[in-house]
Short mmCIF file of C-alpha atoms in Angstrom, two decimals:
data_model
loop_
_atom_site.label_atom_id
_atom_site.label_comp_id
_atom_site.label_asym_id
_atom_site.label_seq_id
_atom_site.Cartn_x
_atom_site.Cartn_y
_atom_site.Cartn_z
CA UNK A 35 18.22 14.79 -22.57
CA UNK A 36 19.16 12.60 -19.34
CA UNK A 37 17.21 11.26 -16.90
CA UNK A 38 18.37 14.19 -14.44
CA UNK A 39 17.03 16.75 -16.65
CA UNK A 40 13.64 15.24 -17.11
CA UNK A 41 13.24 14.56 -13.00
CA UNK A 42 14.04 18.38 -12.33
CA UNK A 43 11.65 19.55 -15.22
CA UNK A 44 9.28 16.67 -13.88
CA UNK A 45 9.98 18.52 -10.23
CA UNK A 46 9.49 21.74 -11.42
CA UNK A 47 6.26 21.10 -13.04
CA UNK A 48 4.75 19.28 -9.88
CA UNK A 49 5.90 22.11 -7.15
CA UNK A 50 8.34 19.64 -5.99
CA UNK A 51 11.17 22.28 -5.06
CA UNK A 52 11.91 24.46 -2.09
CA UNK A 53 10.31 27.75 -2.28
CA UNK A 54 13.72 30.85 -1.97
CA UNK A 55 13.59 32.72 0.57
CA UNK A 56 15.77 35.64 1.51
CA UNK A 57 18.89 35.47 3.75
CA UNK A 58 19.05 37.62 7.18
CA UNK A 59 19.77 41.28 6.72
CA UNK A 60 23.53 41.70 5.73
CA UNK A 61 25.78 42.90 9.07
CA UNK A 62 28.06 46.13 8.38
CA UNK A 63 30.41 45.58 5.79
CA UNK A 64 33.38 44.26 8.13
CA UNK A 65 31.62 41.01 9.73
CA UNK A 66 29.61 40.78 6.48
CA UNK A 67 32.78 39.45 5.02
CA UNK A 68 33.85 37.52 7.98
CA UNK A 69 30.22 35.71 7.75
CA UNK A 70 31.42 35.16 4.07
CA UNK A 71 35.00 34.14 4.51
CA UNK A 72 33.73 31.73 6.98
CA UNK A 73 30.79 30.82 4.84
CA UNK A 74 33.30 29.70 1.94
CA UNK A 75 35.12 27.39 4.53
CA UNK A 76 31.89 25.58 5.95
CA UNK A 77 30.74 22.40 3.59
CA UNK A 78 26.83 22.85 2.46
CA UNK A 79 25.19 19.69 3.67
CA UNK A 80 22.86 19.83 0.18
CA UNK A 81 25.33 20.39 -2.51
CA UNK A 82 28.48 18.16 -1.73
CA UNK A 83 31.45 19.67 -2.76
CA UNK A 84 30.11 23.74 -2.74
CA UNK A 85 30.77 25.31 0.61
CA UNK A 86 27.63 27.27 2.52
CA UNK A 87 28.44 30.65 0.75
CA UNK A 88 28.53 29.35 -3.15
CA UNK A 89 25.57 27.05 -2.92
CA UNK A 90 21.59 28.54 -3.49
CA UNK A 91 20.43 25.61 -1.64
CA UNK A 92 18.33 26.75 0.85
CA UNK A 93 19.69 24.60 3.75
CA UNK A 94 23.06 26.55 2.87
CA UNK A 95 21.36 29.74 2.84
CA UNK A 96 20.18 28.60 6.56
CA UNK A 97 23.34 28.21 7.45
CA UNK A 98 24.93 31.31 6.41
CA UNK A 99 22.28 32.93 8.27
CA UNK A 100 23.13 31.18 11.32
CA UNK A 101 26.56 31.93 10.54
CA UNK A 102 25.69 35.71 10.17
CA UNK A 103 23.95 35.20 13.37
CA UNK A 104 27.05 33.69 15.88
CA UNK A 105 28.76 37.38 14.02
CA UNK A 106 26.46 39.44 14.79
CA UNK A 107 26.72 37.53 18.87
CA UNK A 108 30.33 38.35 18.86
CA UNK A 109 31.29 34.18 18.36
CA UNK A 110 35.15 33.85 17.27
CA UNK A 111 35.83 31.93 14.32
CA UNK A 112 36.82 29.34 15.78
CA UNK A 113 33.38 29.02 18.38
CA UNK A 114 31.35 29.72 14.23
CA UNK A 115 33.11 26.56 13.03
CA UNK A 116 33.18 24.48 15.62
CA UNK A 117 29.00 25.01 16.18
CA UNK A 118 28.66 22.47 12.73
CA UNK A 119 32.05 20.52 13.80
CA UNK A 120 29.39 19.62 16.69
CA UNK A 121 26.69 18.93 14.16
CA UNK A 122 28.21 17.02 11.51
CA UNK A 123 31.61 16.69 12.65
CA UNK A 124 34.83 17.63 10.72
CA UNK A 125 32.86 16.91 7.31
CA UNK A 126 31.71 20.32 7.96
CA UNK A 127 34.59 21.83 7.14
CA UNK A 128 36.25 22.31 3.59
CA UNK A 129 39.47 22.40 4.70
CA UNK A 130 40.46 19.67 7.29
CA UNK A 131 42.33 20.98 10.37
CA UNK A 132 45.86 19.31 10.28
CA UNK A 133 45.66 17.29 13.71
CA UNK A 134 45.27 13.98 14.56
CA UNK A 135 44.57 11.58 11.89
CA UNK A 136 44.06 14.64 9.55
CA UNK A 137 48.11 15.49 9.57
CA UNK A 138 48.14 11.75 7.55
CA UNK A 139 45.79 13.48 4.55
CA UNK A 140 48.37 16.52 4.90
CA UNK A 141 51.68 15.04 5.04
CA UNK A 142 51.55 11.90 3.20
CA UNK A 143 51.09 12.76 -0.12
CA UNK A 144 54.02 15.42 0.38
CA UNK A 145 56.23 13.14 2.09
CA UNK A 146 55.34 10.07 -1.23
CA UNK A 147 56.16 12.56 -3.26
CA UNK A 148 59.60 14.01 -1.88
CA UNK A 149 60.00 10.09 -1.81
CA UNK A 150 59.28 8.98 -5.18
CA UNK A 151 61.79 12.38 -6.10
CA UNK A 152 64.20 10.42 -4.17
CA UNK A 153 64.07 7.64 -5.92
CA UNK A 154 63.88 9.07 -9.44
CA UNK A 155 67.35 11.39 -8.56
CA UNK A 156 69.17 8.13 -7.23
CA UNK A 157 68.05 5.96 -10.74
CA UNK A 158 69.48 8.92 -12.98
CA UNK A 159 72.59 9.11 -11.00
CA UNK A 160 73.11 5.38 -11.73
CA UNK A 161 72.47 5.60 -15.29
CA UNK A 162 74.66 4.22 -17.37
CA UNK A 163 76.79 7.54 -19.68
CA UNK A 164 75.66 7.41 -23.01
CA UNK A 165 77.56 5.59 -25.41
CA UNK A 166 79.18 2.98 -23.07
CA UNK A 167 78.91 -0.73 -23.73
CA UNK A 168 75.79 -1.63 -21.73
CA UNK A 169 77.24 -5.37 -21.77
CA UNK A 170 80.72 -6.03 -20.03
CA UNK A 171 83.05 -7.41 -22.55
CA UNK A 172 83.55 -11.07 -22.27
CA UNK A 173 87.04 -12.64 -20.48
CA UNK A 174 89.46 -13.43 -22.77
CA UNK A 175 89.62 -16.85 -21.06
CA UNK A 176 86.24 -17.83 -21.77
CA UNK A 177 86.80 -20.98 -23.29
CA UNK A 178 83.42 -21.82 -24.68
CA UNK A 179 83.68 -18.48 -26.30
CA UNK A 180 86.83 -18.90 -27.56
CA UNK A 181 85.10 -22.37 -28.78
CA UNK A 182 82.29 -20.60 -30.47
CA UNK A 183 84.46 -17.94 -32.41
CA UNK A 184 87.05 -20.94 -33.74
CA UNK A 185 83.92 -22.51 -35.06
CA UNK A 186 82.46 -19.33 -36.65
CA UNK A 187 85.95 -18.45 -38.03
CA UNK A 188 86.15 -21.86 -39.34
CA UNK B 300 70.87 8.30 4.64
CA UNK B 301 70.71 4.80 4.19
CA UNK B 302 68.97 3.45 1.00
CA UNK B 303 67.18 0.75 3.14
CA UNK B 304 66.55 3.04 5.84
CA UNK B 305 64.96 5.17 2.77
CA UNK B 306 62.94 2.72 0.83
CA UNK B 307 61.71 1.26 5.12
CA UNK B 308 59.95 4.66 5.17
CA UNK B 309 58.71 4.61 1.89
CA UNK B 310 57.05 1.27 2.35
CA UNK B 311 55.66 2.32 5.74
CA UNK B 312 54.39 5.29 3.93
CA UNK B 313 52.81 2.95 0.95
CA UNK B 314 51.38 0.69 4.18
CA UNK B 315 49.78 3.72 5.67
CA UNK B 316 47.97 5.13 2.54
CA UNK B 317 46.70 1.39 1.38
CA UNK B 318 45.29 0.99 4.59
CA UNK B 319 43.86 4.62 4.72
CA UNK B 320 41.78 3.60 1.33
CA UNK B 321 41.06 0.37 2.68
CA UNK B 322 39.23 1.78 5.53
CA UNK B 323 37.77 3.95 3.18
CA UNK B 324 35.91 1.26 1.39
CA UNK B 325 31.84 0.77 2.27
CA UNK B 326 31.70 4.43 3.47
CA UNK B 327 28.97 6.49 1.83
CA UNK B 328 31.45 9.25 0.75
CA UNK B 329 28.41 11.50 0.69
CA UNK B 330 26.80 10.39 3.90
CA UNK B 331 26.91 13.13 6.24
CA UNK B 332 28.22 12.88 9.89
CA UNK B 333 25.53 12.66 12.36
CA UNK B 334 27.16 14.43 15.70
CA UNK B 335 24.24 15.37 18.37
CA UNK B 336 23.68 11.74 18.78
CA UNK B 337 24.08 10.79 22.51
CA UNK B 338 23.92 14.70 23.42
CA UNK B 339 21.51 17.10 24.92
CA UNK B 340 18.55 18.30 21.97
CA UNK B 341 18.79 22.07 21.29
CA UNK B 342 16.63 23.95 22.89
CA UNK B 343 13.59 25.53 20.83
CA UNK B 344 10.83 27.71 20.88
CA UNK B 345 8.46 27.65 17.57
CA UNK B 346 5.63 28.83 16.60
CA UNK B 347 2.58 26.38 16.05
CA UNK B 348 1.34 26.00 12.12
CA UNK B 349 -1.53 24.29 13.33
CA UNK B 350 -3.09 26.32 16.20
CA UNK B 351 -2.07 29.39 18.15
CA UNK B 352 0.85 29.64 20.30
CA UNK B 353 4.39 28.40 20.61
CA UNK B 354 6.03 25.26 21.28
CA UNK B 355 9.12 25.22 23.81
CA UNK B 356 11.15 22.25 24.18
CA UNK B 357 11.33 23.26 27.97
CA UNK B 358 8.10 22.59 28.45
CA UNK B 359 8.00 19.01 27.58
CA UNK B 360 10.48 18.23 30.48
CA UNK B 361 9.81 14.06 31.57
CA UNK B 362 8.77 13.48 27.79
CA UNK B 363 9.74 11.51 24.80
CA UNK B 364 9.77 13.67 21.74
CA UNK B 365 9.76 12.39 18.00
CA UNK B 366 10.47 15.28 15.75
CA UNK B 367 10.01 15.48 12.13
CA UNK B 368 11.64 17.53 9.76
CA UNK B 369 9.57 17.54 6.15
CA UNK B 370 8.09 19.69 3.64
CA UNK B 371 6.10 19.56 1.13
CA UNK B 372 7.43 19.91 -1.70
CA UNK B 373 9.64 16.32 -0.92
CA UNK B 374 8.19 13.80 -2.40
CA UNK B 375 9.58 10.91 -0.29
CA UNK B 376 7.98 13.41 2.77
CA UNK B 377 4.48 12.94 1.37
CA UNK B 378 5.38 8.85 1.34
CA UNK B 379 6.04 8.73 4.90
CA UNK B 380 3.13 10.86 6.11
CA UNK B 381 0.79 8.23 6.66
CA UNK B 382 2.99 6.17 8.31
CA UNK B 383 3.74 9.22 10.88
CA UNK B 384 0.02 9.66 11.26
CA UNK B 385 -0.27 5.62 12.33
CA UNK B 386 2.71 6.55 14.70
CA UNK B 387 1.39 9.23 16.43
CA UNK B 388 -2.13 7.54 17.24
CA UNK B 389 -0.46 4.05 18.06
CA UNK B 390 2.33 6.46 20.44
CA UNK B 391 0.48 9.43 20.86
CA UNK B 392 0.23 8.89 24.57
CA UNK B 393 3.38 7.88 25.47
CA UNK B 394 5.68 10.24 23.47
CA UNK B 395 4.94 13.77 21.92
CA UNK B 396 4.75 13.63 18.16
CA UNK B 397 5.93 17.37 16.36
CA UNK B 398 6.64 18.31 13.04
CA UNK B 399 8.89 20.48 11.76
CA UNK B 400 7.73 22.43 8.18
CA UNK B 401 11.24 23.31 6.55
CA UNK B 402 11.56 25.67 3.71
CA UNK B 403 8.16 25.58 3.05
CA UNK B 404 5.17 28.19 3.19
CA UNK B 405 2.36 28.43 5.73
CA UNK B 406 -0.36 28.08 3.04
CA UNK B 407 0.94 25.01 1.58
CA UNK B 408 1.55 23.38 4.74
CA UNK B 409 -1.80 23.88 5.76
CA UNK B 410 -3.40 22.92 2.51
CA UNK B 411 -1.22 19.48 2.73
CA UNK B 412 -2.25 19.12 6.24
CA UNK B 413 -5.90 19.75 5.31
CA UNK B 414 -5.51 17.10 2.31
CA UNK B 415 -4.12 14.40 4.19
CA UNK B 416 -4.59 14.48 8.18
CA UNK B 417 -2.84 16.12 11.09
CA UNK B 418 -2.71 13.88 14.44
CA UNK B 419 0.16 16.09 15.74
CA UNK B 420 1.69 19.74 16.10
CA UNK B 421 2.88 21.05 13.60
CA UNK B 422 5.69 23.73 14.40
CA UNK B 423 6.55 27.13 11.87
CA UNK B 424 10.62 27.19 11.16
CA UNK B 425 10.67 29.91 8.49
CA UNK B 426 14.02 30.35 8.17
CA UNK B 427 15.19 27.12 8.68
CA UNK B 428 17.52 27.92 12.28
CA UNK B 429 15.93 25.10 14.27
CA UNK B 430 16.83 22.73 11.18
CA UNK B 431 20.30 24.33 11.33
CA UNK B 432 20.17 23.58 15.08
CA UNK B 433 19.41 19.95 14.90
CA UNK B 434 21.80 19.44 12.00
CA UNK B 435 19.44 18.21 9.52
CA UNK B 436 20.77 18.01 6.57
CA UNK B 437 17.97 17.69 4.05
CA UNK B 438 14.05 16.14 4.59
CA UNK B 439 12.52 13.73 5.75
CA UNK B 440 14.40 13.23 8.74
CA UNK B 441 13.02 12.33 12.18
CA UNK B 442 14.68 12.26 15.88
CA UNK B 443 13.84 10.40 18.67
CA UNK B 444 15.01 12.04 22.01
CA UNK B 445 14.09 10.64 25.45
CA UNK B 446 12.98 11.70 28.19
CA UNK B 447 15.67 13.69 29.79
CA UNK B 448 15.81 15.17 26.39
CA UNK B 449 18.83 13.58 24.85
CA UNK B 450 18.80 12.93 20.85
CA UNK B 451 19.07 8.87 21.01
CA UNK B 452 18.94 8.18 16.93
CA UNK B 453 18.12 10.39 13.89
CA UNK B 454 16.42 8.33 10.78
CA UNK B 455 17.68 10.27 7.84
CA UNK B 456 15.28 8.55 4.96
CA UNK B 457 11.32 8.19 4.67
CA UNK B 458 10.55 6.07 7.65
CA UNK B 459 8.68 2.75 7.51
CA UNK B 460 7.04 1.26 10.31
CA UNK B 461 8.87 -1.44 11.44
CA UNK B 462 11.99 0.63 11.35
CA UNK B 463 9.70 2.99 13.57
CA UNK B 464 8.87 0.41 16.18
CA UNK B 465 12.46 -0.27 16.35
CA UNK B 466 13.71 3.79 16.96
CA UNK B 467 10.91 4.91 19.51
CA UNK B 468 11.50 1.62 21.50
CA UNK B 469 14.67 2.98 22.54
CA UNK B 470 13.17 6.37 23.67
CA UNK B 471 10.47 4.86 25.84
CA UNK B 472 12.03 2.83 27.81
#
């Protein structure tokens, strides 16, 4: 058993953990999965890595409740996200919007890779064909060779 | 196209991304942004824990506010309560001291409260949209807003209270 484990069983047994509470009442079906679509775009603060709509931490249960309530207040999408772009900046989001210094994060490692493509079609085209001396004969007036072979021959 | 021209964009490429993860070095890739620094607190309106009523931020117009996020089921939360309680008797007067219980229930807040002291308000954010508000992003963590009601610094750890001297300096001035 790891450490981790005995913490959260050591958590568990002292009350340390957040009671669950219920989300806000579900909208109708058609901004219910608006709230969700933009839920599963918005980073959970709690759980790095799970947006607000996978997580069960309760912060990102707050969240989607706030979420649910810039819906339900007629907010655009783009208003929703950019109420926690003003709170914790472009971390917020999952998905990076591709301006500014973000285009770098979405065109470099497209434009390294057409690169490195590049560079591995122009080796193969300079290959050498197969069976072809990969060593240039030697001059016939190469006199130390010729020296060498009159020795050997010798 | 030119093979230098070429392997010039590839290297100015390879320049861009080693300095991108240079930069990236000494960043807490799990520290979260902090935004609302510098800007105008959200407006609230909470029901007290510890007495009747309601708390409006409106209300405390020409005040210093320190507010604390915290719960009780956070263990570093219980750490720093006495050195809130020290803070709010040795600034009590000069800045308004609120808590904020988050994700928590009313009858353990109160039995916590009861256990361990109470020098200031305590405010009732069931389902957590003032934390949401303020951008917390997990407990303890405690603002210090000025007067004209502008979030100067957020602590985002158990506070101590030299690093509390330091923080409500700023909003007293």
């Amino acid at each position: 058993m790891n450490l981790g484990l005995i913490l959260l069983a050591a958590g568990l047994v002292t009350g340390q953990y957040a009671p669950q509470r219920q989300g806000t009442d579900p909208l109708d079906a058609e901004r219910e999965a608006r709230v969700h679509r933009l839920g599963k775009g918005l980073r959970c603060p709690m759980c790095q890595g799970q947006s607000i709509a996978d997580s069960p931490a309760p912060a990102a249960r707050a969240q989607l409740d706030k979420v649910r309530e810039l819906v339900a207040a007629g907010r655009s999408d783009a208003e929703v996200e950019s109420y926690f772009v003003d709170r914790y900046g472009e971390w917020a989001l999952l998905k990076p919007k591709p301006q500014g210094s973000n285009l770098l994060l979405w065109l470099l490692p497209g434009m390294l890779l057409l690169a490195g493509l590049w560079i591995i079609l122009t080796q193969v085209k300079r290959a050498p064909t197969p069976g072809a001396p990969s060593v240039s004969p030697p001059k016939a007036d190469d006199d130390y060779l010729a020296q060498v072979r009159n020795d050997v021959d010798r | 196209m030119n093979r230098n021209v070429i392997l010039a964009i590839v290297g100015v490429l390879g320049a861009a991304f080693f300095i991108a993860v240079m930069l990236s070095f000494g960043n807490d890739p799990h520290a979260v942004p902090f935004m609302l620094e510098g800007k105008p607190a959200p407006a609230f309106s909470m029901k007290r824990l510890d007495a009747d009523g309601t708390v409006n931020l409106a209300d405390l117009k020409g005040k210093p506010v320190v507010l604390n996020f915290w719960a009780t089921w956070c263990g570093p939360c219980a750490q720093e309560h006495p050195v809130l309680e020290w803070a709010a008797k040795k600034y009590g007067n000069d800045a308004v001291f609120i808590g904020v219980v988050f994700e928590d229930t009313e009858e353990a807040t109160k039995k916590f409260l009861a256990q361990r002291g109470s020098s200031f308000q305590q405010l009732y954010d069931p389902q957590s949209t003032m934390a949401v508000d303020y951008g917390v992003t997990g407990v303890p963590e405690t603002y210090f807003i000025d007067r004209n009601h502008v979030i100067v610094s957020k602590y985002a750890a158990p506070i101590n209270m030299s690093t509390f001297d330091k923080h409500i300096a700023q909003i007293l001035k």
